[in-house]
Tab-separated table of C-alpha atoms in Angstrom:
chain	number	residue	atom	x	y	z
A	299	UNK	CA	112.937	142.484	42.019
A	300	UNK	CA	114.035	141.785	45.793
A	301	UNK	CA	117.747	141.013	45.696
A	302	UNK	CA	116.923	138.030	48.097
A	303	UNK	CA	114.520	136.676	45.466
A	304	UNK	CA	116.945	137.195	42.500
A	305	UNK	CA	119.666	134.818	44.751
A	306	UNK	CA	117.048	132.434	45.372
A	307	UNK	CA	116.335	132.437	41.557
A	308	UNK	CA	120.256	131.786	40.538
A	309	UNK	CA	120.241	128.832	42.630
A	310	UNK	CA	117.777	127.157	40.634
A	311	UNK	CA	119.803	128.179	37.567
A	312	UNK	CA	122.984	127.122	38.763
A	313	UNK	CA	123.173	124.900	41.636
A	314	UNK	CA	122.980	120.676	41.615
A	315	UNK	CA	119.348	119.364	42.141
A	316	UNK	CA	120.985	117.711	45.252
A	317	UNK	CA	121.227	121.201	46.566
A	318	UNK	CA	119.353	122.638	49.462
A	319	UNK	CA	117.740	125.938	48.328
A	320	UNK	CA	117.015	128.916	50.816
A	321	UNK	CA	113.486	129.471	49.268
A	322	UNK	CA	113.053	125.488	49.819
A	323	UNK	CA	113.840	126.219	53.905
A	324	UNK	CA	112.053	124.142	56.169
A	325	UNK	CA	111.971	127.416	57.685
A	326	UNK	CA	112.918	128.372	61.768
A	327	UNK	CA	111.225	127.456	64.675
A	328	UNK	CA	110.257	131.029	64.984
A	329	UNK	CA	108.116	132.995	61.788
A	330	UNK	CA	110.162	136.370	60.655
A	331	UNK	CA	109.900	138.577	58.066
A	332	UNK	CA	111.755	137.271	55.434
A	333	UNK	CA	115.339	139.934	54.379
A	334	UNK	CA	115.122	142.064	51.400
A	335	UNK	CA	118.643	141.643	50.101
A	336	UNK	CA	119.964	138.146	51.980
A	337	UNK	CA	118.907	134.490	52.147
A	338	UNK	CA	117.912	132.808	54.844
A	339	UNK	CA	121.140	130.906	55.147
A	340	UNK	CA	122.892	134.139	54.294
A	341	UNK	CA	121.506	135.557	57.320
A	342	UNK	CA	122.602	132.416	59.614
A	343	UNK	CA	126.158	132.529	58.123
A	344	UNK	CA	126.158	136.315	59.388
A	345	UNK	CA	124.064	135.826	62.779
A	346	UNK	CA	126.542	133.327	63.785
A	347	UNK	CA	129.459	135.532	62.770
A	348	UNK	CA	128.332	138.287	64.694
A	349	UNK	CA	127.368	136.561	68.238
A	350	UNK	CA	129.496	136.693	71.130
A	351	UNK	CA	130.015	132.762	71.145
A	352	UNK	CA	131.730	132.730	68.005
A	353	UNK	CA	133.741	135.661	68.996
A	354	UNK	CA	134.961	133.719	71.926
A	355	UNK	CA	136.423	130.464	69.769
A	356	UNK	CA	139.826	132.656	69.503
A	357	UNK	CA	140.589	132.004	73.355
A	358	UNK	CA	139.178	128.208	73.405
A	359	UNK	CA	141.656	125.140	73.261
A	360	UNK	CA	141.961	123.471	69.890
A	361	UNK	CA	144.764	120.630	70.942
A	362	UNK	CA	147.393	122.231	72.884
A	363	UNK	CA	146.798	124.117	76.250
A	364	UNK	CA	148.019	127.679	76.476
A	365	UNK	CA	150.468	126.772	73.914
A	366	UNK	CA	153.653	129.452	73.639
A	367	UNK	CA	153.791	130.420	70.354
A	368	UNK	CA	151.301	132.284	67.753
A	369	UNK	CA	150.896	129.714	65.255
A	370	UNK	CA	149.187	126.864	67.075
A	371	UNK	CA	145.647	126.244	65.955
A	372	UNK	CA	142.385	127.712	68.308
A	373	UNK	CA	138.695	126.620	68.242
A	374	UNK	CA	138.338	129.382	66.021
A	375	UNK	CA	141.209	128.814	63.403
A	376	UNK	CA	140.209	125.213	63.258
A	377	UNK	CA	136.418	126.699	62.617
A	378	UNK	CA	137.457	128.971	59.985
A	379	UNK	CA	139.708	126.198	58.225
A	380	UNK	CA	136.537	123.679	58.199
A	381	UNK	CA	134.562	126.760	56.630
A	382	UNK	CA	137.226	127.386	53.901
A	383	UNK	CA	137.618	123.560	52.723
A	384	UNK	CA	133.693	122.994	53.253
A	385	UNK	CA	133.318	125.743	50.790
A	386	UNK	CA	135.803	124.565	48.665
A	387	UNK	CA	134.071	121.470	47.971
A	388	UNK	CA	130.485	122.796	47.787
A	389	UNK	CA	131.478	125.101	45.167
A	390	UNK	CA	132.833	122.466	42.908
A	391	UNK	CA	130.028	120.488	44.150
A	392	UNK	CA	127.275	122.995	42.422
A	393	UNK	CA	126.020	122.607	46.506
A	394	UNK	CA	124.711	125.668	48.323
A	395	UNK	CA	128.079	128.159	49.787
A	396	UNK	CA	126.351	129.975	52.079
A	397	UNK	CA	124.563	126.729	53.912
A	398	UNK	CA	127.589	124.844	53.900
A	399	UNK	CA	129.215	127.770	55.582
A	400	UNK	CA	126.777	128.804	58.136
A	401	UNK	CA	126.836	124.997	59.180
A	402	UNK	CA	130.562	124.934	59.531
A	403	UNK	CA	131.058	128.055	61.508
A	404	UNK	CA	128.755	126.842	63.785
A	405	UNK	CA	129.994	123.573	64.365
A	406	UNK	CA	131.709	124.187	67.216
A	407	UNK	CA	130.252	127.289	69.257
A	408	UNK	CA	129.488	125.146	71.690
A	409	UNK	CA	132.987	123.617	73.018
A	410	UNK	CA	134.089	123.542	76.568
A	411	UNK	CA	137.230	125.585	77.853
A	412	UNK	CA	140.339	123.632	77.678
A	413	UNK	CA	139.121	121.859	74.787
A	414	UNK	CA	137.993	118.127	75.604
A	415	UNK	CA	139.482	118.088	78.787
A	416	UNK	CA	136.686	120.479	80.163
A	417	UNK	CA	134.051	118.632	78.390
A	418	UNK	CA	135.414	115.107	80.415
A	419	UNK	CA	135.340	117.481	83.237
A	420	UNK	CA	131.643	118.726	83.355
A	421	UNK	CA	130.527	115.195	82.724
A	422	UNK	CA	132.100	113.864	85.532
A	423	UNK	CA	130.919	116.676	88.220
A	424	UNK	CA	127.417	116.985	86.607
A	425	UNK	CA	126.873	112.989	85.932
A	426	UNK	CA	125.424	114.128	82.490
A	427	UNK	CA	126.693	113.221	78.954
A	428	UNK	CA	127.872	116.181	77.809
A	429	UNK	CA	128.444	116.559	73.648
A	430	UNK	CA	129.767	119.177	72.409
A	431	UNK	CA	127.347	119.517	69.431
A	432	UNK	CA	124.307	119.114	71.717
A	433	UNK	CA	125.937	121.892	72.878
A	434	UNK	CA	126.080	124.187	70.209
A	435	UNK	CA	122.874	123.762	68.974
A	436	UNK	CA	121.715	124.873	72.410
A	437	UNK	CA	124.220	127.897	72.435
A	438	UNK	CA	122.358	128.907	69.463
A	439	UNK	CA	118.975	128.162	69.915
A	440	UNK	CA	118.567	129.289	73.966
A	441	UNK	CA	121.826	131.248	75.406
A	442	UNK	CA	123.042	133.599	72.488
A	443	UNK	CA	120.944	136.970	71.946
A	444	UNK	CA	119.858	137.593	75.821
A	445	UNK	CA	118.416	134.541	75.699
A	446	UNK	CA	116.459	134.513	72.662
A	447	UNK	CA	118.825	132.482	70.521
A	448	UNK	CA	119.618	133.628	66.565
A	449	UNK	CA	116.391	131.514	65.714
A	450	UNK	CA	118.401	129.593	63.034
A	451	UNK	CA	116.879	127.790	59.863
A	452	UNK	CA	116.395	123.757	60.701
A	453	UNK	CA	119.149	122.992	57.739
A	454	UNK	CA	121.593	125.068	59.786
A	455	UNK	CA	120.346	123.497	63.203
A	456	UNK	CA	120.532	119.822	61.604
A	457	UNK	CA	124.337	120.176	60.305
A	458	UNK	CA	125.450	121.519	63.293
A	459	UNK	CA	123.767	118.971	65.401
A	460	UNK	CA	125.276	115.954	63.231
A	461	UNK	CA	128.615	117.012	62.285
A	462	UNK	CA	129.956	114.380	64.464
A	463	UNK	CA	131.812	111.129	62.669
A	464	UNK	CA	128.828	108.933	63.797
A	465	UNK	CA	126.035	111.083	62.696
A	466	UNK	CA	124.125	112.238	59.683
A	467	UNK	CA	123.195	115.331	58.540
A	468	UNK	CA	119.841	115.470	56.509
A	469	UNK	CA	121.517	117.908	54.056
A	470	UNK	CA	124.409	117.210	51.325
A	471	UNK	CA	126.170	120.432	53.072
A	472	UNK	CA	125.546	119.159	56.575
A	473	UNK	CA	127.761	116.074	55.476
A	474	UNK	CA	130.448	118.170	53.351
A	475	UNK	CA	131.315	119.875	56.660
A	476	UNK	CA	130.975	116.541	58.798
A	477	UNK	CA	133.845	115.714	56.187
A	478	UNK	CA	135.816	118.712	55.838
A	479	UNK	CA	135.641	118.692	60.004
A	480	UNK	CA	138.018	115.912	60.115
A	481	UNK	CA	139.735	116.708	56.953
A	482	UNK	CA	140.924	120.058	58.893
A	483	UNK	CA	141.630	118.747	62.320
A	484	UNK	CA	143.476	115.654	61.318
A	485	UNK	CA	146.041	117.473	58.853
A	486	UNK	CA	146.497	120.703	61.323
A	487	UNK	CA	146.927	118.818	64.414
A	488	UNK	CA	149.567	116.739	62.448
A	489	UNK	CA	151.318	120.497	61.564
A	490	UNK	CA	151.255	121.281	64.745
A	491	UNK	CA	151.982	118.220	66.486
A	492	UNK	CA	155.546	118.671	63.899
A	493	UNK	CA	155.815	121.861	65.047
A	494	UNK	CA	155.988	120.709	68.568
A	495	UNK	CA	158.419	118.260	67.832
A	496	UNK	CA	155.880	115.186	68.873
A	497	UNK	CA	156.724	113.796	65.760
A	498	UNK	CA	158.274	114.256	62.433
A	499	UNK	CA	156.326	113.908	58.866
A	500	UNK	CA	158.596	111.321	58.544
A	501	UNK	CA	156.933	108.952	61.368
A	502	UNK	CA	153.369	109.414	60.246
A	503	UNK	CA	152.253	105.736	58.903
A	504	UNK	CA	153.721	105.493	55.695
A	505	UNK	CA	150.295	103.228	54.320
A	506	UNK	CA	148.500	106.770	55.203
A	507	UNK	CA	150.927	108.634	53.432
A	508	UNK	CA	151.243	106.850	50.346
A	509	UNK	CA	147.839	106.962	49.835
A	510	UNK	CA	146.948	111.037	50.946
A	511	UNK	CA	150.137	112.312	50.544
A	512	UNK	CA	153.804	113.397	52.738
A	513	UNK	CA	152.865	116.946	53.529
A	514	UNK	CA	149.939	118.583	54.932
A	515	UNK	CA	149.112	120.290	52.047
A	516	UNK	CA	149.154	117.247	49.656
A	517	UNK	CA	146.896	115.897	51.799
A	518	UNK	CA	144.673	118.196	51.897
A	519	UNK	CA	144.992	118.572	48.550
A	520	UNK	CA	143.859	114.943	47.709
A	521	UNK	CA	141.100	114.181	50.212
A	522	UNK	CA	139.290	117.383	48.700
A	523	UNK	CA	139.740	116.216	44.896
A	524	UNK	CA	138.696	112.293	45.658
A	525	UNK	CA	135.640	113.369	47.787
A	526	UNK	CA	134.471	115.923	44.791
A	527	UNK	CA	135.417	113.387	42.140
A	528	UNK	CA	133.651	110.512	44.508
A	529	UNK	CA	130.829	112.968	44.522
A	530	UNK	CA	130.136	114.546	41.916
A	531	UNK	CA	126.518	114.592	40.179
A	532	UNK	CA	125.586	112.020	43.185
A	533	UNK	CA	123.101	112.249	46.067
A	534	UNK	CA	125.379	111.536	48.532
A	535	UNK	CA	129.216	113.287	49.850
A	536	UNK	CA	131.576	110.980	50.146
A	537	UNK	CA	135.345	110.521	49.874
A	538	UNK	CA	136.588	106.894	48.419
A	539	UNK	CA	136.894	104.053	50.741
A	540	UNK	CA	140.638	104.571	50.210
A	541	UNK	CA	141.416	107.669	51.083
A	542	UNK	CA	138.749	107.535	54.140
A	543	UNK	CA	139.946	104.354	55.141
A	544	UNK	CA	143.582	106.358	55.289
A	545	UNK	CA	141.901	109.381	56.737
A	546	UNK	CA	140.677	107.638	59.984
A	547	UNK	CA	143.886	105.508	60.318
A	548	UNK	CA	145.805	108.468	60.577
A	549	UNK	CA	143.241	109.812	63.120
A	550	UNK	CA	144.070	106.569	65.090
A	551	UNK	CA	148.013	107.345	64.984
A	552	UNK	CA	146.981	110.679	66.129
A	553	UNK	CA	145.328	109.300	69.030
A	554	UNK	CA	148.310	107.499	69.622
A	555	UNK	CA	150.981	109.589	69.286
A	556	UNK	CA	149.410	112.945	70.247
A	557	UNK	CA	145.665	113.050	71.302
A	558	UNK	CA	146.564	110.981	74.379
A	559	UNK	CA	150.469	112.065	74.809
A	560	UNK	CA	150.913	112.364	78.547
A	561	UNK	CA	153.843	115.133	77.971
A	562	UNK	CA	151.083	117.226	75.307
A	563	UNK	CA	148.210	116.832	77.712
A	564	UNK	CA	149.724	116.839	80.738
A	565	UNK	CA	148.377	120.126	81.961
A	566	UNK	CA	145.102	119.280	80.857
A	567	UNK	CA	144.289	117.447	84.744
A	568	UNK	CA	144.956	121.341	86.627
A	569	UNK	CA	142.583	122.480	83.803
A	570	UNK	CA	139.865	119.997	84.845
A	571	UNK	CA	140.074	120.747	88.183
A	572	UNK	CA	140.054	124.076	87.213
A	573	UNK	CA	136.704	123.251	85.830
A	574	UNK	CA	135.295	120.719	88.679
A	575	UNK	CA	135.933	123.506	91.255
A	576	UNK	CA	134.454	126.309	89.468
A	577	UNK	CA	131.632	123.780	89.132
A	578	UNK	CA	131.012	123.097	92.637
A	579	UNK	CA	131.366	126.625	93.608
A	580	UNK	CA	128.582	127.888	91.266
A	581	UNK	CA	125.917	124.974	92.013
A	582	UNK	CA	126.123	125.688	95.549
A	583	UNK	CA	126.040	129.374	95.161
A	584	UNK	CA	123.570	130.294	92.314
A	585	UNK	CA	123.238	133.903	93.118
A	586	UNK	CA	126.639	134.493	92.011
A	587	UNK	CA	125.707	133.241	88.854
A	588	UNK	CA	125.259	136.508	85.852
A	589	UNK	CA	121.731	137.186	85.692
A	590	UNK	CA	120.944	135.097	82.797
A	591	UNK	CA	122.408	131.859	83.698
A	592	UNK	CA	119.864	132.727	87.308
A	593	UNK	CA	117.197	132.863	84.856
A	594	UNK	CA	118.041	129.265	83.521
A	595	UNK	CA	118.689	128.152	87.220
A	596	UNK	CA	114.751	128.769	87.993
A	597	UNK	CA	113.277	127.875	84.792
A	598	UNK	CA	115.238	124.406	83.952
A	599	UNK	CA	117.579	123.579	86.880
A	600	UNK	CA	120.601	124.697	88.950
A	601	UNK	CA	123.187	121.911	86.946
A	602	UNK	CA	121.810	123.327	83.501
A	603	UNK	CA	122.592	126.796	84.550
A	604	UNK	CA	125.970	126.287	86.265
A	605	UNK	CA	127.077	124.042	82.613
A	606	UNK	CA	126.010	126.785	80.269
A	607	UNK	CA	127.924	129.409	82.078
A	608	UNK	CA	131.262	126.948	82.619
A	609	UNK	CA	130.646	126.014	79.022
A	610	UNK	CA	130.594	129.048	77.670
A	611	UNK	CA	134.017	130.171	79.017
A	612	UNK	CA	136.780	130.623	77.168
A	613	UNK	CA	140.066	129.148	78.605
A	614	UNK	CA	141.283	132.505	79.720
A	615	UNK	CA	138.108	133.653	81.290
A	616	UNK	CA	138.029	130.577	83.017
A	617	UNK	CA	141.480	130.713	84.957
A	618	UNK	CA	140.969	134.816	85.660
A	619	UNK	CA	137.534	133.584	87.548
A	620	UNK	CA	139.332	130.832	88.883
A	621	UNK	CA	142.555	132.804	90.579
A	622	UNK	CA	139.873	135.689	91.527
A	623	UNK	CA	137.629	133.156	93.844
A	624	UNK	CA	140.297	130.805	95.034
A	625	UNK	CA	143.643	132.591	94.741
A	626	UNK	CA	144.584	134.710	97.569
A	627	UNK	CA	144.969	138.472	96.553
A	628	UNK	CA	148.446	139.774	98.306
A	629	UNK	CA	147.410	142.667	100.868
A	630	UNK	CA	149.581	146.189	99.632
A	631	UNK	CA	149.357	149.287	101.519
A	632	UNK	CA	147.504	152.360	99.547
């Protein structure tokens, strides 16, 4: 037997009829030859790992801008911390792993430098909504692979696209990692906001705390048993209205207290412009553009083109390109 048709077998056998199952794929939206040895959302979880978007998350603002010190949070560790307590849940769920995985890794490919503060940015110089799931979905489906995309399945597509508080995902696994998104961000930002001294545990709202838990890991710890007790054997994923109710009012104090903290983000205005002027720059100057954001540039439109490639940047990236056009290079004698 093909190993990929034994796998698809034992999820029949062992997963919950809520499940989505690879050989039940509403398929891509382009025919291949199906693997030998992986599923189809086997082979998502590993074309996403293996793409140079995902790659790039390391050098991407999470929360704190160029932060000094090697245990603040990235795009990527926040990714990779969704992944773990997505997978978590779908295990004890009976839902399918390797779905709920490829969903959450690519979640976020498609966030601006500099965190939110280049996404504000590009929406004010373009005049477009920009969203940073829109985003990813397009990372994956037009930029990544020369410009042939990884050609994802639609259950992949569909989480990634909805992961977002206000959305819904057609999939039980699409709305695990909608879930475990917040779960993760909320309790590391709160470690690191400690870490920076922002606050102490002992400020956090104490009607949050009762209810989730006085340390990051207790927390944790009891958002991912209530939403698999909440859930089990059900259609839908779902914490209690409790502990969600808790959940978002300690995203509120976070809001308060450290999303908007004019000390935390007070670099994050030089980073926008950082972003506005590379902006300008580009759109009137496509030609500088690499050759396949040109491409883009003549088949959609110059503002597209000039948004994928500023987009795409990692924070780094962006300030080298930045200092090389507009910083002047001191003149030494060979």
């Amino acid at each position: 037997m093909i190993l990929r048709e034994q796998f698809e077998k034992e999820e029949h056998e062992r997963l919950s009829p809520y499940a989505a199952f690879a050989d039940m794929s509403k398929g891509r939206n382009r025919q291949e030859e199906e693997s030998d040895m992986r599923t189809c959302f086997q082979r998502d979880r590993d074309r996403i790992i293996h793409c140079k978007s995902f790659r790039r998350l390391k050098h991407k603002t999470q929360v704190f801008l160029a932060p000094y010190g090697d245990h603040y949070r990235t795009r990527l560790t926040h990714t990779l911390e969704v992944s773990q307590i997505a997978r978590s849940m779908a295990k004890a769920l009976r839902l399918n792993e390797e779905l709920t995985e490829a969903i959450a890794l690519g979640h976020d490919i498609g966030h601006t430098p500099f965190g939110h503060a280049g996404e504000r940015a590009l929406e004010r110089v373009t005049g477009r909504k920009f969203s940073h799931n829109m985003q990813s979905v397009r990372v994956v489906e037009r930029l990544e692979n020369g410009g042939k995309g990884l050609n994802l399945t639609k259950e992949v597509l569909d989480g990634m696209m909805n992961h977002k508080t206000s959305l819904h995902p057609a999939t039980c696994e699409g709305n695990l990692v909608r879930i475990s998104d917040k779960i993760a961000y909320i309790n590391h930002d709160i470690d690191d906001g400690i870490r920076a001294g922002v606050f102490t545990e002992e400020e956090l709202p104490k009607a949050c705390t009762d209810v989730l838990g006085r340390s990051t890991r207790d927390r944790i710890n009891t958002i991912i048993h209530d939403v698999i007790e909440h859930s089990m054997g059900k259609s839908e994923v779902s914490p209690s209205d409790e502990v969600w109710e808790a959940l978002i009012d300690l995203r509120k104090y976070m809001f308060a207290t450290l999303y908007r903290n004019p000390i935390v983000k007070g670099e994050e205005v030089k980073a926008e412009r950082i972003v506005e002027i590379l902006y300008e720059h580009y759109l009137e100057r496509p030609h500088e553009l690499p050759e396949e954001y040109r491409r883009i540039s003549m088949e959609e439109d110059g503002i597209t083109a000039v948004t994928d490639y500023i987009a795409g940047m990692t924070d780094n990236y962006a300030t080298q390109v930045f200092q090389e056009l507009f910083v002047p290079h001191f003149w030494t004698r060979v």
